[in-house]
PDB file of N, CA and C in Angstrom:
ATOM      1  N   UNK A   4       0.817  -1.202   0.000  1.00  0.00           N
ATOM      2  CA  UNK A   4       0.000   0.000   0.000  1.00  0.00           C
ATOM      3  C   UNK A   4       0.859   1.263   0.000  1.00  0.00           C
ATOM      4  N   UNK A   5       1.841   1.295   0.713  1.00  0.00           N
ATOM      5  CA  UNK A   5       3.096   2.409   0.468  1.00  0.00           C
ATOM      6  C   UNK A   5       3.400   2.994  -0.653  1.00  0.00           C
ATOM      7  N   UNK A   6       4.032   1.843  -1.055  1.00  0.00           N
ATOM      8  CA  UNK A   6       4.346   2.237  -3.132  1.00  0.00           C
ATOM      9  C   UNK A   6       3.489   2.903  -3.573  1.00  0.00           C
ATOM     10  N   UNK A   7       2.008   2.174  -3.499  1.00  0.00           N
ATOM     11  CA  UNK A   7       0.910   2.696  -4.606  1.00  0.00           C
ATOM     12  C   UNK A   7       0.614   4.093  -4.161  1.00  0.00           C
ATOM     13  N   UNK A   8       0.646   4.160  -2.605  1.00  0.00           N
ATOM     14  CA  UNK A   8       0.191   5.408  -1.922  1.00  0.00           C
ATOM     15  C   UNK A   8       0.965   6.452  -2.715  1.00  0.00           C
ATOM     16  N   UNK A   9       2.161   6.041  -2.554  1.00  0.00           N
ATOM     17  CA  UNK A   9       3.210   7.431  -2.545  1.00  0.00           C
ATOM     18  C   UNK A   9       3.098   7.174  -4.365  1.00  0.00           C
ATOM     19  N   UNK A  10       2.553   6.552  -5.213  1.00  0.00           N
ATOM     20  CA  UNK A  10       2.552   6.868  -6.837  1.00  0.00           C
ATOM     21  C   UNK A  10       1.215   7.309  -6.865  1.00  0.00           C
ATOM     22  N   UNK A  11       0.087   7.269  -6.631  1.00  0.00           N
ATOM     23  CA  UNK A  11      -0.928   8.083  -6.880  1.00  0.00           C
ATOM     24  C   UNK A  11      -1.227   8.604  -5.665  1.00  0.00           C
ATOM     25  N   UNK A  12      -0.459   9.135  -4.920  1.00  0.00           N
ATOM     26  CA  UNK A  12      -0.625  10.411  -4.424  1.00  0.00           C
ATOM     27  C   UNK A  12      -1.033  11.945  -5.006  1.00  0.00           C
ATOM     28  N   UNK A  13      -0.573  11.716  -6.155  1.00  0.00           N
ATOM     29  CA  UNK A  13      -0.151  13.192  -6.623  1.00  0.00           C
ATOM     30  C   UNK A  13      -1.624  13.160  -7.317  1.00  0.00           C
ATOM     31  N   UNK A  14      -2.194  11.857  -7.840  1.00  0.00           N
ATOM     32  CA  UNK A  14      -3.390  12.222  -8.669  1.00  0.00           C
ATOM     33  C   UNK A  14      -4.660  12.163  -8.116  1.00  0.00           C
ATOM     34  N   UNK A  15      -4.247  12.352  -6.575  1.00  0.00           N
ATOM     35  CA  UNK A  15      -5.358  12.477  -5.476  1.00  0.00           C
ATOM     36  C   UNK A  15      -6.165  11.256  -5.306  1.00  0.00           C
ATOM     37  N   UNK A  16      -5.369  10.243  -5.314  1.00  0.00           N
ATOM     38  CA  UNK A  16      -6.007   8.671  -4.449  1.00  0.00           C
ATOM     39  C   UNK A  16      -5.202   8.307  -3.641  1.00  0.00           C
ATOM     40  N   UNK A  17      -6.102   7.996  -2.714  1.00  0.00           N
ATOM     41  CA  UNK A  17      -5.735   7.418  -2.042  1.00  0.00           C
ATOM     42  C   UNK A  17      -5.392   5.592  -1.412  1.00  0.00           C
ATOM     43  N   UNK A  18      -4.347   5.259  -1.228  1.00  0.00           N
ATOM     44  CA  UNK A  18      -4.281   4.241  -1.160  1.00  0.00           C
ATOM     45  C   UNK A  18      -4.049   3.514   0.073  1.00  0.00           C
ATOM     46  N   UNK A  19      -5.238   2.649   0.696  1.00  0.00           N
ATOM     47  CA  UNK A  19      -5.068   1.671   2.196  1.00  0.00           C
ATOM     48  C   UNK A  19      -5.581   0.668   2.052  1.00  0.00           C
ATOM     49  N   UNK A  20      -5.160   0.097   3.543  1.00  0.00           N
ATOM     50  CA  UNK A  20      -5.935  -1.262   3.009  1.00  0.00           C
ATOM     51  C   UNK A  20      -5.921  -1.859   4.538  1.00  0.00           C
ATOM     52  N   UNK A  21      -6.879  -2.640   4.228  1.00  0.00           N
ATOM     53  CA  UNK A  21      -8.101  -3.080   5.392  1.00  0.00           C
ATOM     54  C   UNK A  21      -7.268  -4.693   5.816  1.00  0.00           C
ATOM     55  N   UNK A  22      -7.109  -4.527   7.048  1.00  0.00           N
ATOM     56  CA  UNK A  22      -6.219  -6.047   7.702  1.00  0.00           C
ATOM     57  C   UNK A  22      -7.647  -6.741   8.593  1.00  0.00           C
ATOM     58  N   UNK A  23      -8.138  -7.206   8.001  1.00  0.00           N
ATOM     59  CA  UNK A  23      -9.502  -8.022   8.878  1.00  0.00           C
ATOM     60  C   UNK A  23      -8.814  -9.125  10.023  1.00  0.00           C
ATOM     61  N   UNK A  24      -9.438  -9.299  11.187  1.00  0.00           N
ATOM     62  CA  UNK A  24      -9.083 -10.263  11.778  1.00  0.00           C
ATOM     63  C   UNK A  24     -10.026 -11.702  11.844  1.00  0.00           C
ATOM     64  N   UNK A  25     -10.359 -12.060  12.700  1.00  0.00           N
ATOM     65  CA  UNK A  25     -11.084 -13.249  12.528  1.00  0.00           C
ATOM     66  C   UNK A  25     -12.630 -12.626  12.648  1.00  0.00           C
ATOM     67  N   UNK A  26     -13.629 -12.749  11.332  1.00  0.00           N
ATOM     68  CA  UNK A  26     -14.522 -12.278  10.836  1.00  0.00           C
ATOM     69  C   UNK A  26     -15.808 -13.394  10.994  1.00  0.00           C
ATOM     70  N   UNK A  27     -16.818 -13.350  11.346  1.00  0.00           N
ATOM     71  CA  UNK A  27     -18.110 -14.082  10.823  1.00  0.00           C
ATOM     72  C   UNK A  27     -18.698 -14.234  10.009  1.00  0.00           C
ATOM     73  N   UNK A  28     -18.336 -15.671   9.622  1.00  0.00           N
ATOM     74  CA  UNK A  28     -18.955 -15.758   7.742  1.00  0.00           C
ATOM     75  C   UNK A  28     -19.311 -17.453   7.831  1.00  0.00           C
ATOM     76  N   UNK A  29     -19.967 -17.664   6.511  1.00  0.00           N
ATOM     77  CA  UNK A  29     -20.238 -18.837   6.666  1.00  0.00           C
ATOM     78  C   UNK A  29     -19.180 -19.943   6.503  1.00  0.00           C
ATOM     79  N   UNK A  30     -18.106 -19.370   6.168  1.00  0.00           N
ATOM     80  CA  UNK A  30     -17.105 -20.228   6.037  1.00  0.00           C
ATOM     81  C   UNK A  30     -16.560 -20.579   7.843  1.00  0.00           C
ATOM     82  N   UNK A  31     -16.989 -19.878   8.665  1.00  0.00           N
ATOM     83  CA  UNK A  31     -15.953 -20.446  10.058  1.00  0.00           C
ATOM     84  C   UNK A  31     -17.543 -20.719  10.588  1.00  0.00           C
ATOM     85  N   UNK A  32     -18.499 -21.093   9.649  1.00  0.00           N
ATOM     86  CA  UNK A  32     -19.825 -21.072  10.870  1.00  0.00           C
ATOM     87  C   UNK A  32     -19.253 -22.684  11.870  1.00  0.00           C
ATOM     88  N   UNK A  33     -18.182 -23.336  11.648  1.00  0.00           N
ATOM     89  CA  UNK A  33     -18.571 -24.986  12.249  1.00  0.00           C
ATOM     90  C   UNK A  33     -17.814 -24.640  13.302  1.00  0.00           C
ATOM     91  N   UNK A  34     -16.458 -23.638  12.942  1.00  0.00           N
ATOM     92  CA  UNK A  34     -15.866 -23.402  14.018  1.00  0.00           C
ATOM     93  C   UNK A  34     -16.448 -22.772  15.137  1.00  0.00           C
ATOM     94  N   UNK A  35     -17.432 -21.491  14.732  1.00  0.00           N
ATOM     95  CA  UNK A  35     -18.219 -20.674  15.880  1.00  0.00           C
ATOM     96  C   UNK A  35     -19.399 -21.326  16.570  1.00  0.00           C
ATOM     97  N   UNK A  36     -19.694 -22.732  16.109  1.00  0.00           N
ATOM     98  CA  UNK A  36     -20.930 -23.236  16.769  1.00  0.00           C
ATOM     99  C   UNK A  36     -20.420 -24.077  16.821  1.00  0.00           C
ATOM    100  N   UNK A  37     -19.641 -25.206  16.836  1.00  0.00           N
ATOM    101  CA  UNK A  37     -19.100 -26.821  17.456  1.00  0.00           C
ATOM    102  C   UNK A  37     -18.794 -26.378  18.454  1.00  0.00           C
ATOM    103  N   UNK A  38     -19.337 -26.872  19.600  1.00  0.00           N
ATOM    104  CA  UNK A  38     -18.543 -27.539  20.842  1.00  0.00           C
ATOM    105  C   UNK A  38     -17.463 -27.792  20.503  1.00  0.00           C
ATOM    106  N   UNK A  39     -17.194 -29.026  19.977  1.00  0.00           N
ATOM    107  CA  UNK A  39     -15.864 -29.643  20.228  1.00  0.00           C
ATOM    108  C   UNK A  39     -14.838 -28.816  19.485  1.00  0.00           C
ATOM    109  N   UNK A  40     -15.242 -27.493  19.476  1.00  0.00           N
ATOM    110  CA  UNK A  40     -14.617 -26.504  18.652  1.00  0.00           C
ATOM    111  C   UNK A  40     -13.891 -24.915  20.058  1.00  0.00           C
ATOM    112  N   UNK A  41     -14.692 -25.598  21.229  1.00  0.00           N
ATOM    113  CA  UNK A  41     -14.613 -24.138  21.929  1.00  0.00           C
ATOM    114  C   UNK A  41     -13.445 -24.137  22.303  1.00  0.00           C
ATOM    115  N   UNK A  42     -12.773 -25.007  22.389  1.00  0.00           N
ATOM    116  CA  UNK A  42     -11.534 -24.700  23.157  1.00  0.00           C
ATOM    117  C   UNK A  42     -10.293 -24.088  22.118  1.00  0.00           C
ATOM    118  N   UNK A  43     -10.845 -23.663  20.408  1.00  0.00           N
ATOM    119  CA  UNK A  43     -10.199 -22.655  19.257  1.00  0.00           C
ATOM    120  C   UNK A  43     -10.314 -21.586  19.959  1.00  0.00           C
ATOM    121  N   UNK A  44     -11.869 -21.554  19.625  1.00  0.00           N
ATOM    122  CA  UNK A  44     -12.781 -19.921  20.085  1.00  0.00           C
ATOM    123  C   UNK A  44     -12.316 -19.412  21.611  1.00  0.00           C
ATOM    124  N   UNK A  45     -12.056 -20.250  23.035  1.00  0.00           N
ATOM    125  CA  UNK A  45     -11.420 -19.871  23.594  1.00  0.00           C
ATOM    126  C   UNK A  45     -10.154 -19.146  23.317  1.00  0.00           C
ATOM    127  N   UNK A  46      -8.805 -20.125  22.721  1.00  0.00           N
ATOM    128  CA  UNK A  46      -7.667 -19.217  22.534  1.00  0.00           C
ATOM    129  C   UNK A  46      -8.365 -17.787  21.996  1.00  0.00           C
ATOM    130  N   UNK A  47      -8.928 -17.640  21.225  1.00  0.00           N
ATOM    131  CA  UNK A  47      -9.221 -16.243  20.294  1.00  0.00           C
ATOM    132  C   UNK A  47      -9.384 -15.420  21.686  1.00  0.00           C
ATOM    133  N   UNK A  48     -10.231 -15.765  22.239  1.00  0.00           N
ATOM    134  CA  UNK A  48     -11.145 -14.717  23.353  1.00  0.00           C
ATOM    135  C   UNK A  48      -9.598 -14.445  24.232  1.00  0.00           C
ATOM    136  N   UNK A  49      -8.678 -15.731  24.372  1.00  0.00           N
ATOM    137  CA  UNK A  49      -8.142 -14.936  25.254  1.00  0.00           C
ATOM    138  C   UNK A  49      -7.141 -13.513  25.487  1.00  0.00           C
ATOM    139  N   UNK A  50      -6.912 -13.480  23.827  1.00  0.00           N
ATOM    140  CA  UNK A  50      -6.289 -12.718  23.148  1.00  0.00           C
ATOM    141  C   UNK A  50      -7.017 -11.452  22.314  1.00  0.00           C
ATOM    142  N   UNK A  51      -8.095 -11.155  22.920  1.00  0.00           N
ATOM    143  CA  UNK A  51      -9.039 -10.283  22.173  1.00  0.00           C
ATOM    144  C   UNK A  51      -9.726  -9.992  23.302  1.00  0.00           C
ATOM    145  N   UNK A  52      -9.376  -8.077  23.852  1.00  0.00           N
ATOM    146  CA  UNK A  52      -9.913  -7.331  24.354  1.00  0.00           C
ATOM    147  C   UNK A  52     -11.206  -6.468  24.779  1.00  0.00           C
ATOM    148  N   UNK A  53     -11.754  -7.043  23.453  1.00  0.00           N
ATOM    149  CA  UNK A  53     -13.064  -6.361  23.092  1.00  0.00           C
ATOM    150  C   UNK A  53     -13.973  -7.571  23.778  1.00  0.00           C
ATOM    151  N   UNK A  54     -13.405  -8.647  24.239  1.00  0.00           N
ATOM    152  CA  UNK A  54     -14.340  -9.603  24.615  1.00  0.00           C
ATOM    153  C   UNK A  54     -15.198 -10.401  23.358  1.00  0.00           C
ATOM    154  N   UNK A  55     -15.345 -10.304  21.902  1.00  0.00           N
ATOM    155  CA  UNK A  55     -16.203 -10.922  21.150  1.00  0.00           C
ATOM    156  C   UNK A  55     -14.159 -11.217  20.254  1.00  0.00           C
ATOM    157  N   UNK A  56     -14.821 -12.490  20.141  1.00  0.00           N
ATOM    158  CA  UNK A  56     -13.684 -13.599  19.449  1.00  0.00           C
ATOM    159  C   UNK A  56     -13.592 -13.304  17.179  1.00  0.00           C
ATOM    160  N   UNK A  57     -15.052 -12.736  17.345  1.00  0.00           N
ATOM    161  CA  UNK A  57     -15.516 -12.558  15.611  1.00  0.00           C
ATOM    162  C   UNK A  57     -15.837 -11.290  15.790  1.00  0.00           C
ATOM    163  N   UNK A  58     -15.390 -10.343  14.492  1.00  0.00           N
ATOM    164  CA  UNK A  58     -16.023  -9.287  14.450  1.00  0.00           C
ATOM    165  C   UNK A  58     -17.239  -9.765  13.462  1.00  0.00           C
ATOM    166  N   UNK A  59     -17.752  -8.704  13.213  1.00  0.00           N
ATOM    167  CA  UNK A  59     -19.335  -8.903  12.100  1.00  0.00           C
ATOM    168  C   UNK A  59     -18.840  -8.227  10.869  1.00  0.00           C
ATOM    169  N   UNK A  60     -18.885  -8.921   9.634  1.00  0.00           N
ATOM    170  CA  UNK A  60     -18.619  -8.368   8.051  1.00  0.00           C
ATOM    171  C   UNK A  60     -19.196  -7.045   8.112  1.00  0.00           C
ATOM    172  N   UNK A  61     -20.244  -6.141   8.762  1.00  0.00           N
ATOM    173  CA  UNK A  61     -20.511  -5.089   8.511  1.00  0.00           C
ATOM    174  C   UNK A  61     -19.144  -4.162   9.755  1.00  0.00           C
ATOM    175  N   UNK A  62     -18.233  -4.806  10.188  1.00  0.00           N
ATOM    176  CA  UNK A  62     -17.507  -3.844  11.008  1.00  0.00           C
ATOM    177  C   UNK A  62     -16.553  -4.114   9.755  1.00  0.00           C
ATOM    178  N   UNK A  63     -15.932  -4.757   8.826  1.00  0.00           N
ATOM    179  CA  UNK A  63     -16.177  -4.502   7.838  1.00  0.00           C
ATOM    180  C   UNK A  63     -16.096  -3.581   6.996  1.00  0.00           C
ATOM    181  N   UNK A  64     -17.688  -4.039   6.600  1.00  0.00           N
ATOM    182  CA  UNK A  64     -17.854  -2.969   6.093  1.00  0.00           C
ATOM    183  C   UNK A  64     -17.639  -1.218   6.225  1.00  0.00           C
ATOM    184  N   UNK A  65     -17.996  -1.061   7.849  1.00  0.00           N
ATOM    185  CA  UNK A  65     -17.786   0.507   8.525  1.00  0.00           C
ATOM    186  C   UNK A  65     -16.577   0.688   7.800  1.00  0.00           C
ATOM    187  N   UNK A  66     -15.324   0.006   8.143  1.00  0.00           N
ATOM    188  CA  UNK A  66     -13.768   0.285   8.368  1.00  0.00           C
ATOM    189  C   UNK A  66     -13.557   0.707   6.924  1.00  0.00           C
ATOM    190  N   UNK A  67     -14.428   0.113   5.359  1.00  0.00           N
ATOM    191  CA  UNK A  67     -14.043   0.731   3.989  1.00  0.00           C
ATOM    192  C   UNK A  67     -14.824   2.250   3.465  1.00  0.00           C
ATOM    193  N   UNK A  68     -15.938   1.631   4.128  1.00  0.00           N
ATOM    194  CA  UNK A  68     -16.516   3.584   4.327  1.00  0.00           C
ATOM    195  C   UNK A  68     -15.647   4.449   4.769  1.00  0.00           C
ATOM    196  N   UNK A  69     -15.298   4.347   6.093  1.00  0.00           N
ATOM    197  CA  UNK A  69     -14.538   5.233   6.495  1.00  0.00           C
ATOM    198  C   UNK A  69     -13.391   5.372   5.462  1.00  0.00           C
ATOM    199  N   UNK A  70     -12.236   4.378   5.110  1.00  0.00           N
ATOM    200  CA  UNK A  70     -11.883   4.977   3.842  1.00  0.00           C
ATOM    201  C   UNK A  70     -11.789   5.148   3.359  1.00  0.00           C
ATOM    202  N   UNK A  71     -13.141   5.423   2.633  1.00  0.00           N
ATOM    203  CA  UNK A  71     -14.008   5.714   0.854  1.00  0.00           C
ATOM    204  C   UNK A  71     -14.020   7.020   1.513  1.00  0.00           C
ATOM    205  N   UNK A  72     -14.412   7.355   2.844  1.00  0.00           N
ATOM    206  CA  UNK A  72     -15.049   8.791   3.202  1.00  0.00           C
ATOM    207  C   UNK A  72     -13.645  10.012   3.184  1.00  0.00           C
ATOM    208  N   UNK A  73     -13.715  11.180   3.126  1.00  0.00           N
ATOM    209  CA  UNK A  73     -13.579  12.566   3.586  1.00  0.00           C
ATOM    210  C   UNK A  73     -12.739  12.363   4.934  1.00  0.00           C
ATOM    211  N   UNK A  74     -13.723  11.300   5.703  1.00  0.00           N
ATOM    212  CA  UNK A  74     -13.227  11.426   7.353  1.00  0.00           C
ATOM    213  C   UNK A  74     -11.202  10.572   7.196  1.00  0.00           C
ATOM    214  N   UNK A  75     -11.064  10.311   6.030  1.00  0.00           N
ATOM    215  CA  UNK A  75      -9.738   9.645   6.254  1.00  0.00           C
ATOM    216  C   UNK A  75      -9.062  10.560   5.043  1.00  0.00           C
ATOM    217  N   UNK A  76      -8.917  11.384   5.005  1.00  0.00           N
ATOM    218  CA  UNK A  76      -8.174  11.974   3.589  1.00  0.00           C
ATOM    219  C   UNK A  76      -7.098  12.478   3.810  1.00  0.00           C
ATOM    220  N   UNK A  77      -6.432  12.221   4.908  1.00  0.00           N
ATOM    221  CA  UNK A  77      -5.179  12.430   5.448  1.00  0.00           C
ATOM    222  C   UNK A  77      -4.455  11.337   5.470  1.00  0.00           C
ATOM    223  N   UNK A  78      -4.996   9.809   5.091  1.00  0.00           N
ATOM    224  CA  UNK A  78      -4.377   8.820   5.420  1.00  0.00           C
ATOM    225  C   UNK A  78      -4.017   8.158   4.147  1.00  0.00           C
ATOM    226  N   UNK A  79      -2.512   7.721   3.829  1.00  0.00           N
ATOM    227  CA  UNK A  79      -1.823   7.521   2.857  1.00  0.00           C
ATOM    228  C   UNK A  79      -0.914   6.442   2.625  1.00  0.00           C
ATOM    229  N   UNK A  80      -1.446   5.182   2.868  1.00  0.00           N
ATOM    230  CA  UNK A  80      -0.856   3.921   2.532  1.00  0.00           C
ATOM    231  C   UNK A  80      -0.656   3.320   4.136  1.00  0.00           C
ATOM    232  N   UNK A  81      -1.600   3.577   4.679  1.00  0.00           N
ATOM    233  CA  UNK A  81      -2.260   2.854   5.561  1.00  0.00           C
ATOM    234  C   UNK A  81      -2.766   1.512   5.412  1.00  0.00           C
ATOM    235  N   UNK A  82      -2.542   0.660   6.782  1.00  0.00           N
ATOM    236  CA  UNK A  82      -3.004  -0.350   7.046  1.00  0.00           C
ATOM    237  C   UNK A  82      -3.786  -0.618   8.399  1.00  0.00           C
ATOM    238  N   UNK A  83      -5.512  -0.633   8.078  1.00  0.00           N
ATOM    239  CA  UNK A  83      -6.754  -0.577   8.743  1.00  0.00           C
ATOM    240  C   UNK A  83      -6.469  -1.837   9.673  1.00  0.00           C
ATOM    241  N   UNK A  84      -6.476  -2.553  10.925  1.00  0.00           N
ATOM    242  CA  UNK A  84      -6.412  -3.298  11.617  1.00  0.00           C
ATOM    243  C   UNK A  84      -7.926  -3.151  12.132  1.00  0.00           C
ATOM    244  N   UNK A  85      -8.484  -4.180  11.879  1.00  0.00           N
ATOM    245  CA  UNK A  85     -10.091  -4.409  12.246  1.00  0.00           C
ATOM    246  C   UNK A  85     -10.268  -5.876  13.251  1.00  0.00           C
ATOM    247  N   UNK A  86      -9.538  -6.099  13.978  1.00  0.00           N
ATOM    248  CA  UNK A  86      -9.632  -7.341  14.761  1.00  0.00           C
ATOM    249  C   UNK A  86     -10.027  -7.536  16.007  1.00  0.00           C
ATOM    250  N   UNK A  87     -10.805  -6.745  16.734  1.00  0.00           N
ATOM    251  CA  UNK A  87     -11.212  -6.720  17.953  1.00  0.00           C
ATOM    252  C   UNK A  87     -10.047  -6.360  19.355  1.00  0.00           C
ATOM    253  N   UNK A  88      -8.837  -5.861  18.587  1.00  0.00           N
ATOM    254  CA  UNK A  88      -7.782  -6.034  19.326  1.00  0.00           C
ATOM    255  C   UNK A  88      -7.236  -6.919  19.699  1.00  0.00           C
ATOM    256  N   UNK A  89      -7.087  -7.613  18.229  1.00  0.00           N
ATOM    257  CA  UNK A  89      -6.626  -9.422  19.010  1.00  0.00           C
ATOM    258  C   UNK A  89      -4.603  -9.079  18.481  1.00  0.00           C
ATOM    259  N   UNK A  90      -4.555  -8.256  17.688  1.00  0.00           N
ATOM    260  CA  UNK A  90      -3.083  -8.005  17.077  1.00  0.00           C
ATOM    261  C   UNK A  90      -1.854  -7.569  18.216  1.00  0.00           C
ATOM    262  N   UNK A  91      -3.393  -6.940  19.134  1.00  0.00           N
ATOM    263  CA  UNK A  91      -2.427  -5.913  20.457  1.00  0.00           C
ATOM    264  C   UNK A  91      -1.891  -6.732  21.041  1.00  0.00           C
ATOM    265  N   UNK A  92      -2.222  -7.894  21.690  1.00  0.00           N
ATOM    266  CA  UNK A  92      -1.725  -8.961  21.927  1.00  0.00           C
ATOM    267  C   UNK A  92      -2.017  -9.259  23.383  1.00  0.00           C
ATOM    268  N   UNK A  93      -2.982  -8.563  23.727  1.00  0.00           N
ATOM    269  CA  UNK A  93      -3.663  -9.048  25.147  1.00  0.00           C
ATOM    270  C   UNK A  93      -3.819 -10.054  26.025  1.00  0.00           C
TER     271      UNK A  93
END
């Protein structure tokens, strides 16, 4: 995202990009509902601050609005961390 940032900078785009963490989709539905699965979903929780182990595809979604929007037009080859604070390392 750097490179691209700093080459179309000048023609007023902006360039970031969105680091999702462990998300709710139908692809991990066996992991988020098996039992014999909780003791994954544990490790997650224990390492994730926010207390919820999945964020929701519409947090998501928020995090590319925001930088489609105005509200980020200062930000220039950025990398969005959307993981419930599981990266911080809690």
């Amino acid at each position: 995202t750097k490179a691209l940032a700093c080459e179309l900078a000048p023609h007023g785009i902006r360039v970031n990009a969105i680091a999702p963490g462990h998300t709710a989709t139908p692809g991990n539905y066996d992991l988020r509902n098996n039992s014999e699965r909780r003791a994954d979903v544990d490790s997650i929780l224990e390492r994730t601050p926010s207390g919820r182990a999945f964020s929701e595809p519409k947090d998501m979604a928020r995090a590319a609005l925001f930088l489609a929007s105005e509200d980020s037009r200062a930000m220039y080859g950025s990398i969005l961390t959307v993981d419930e604070g599981y990266t911080a390392g809690m």
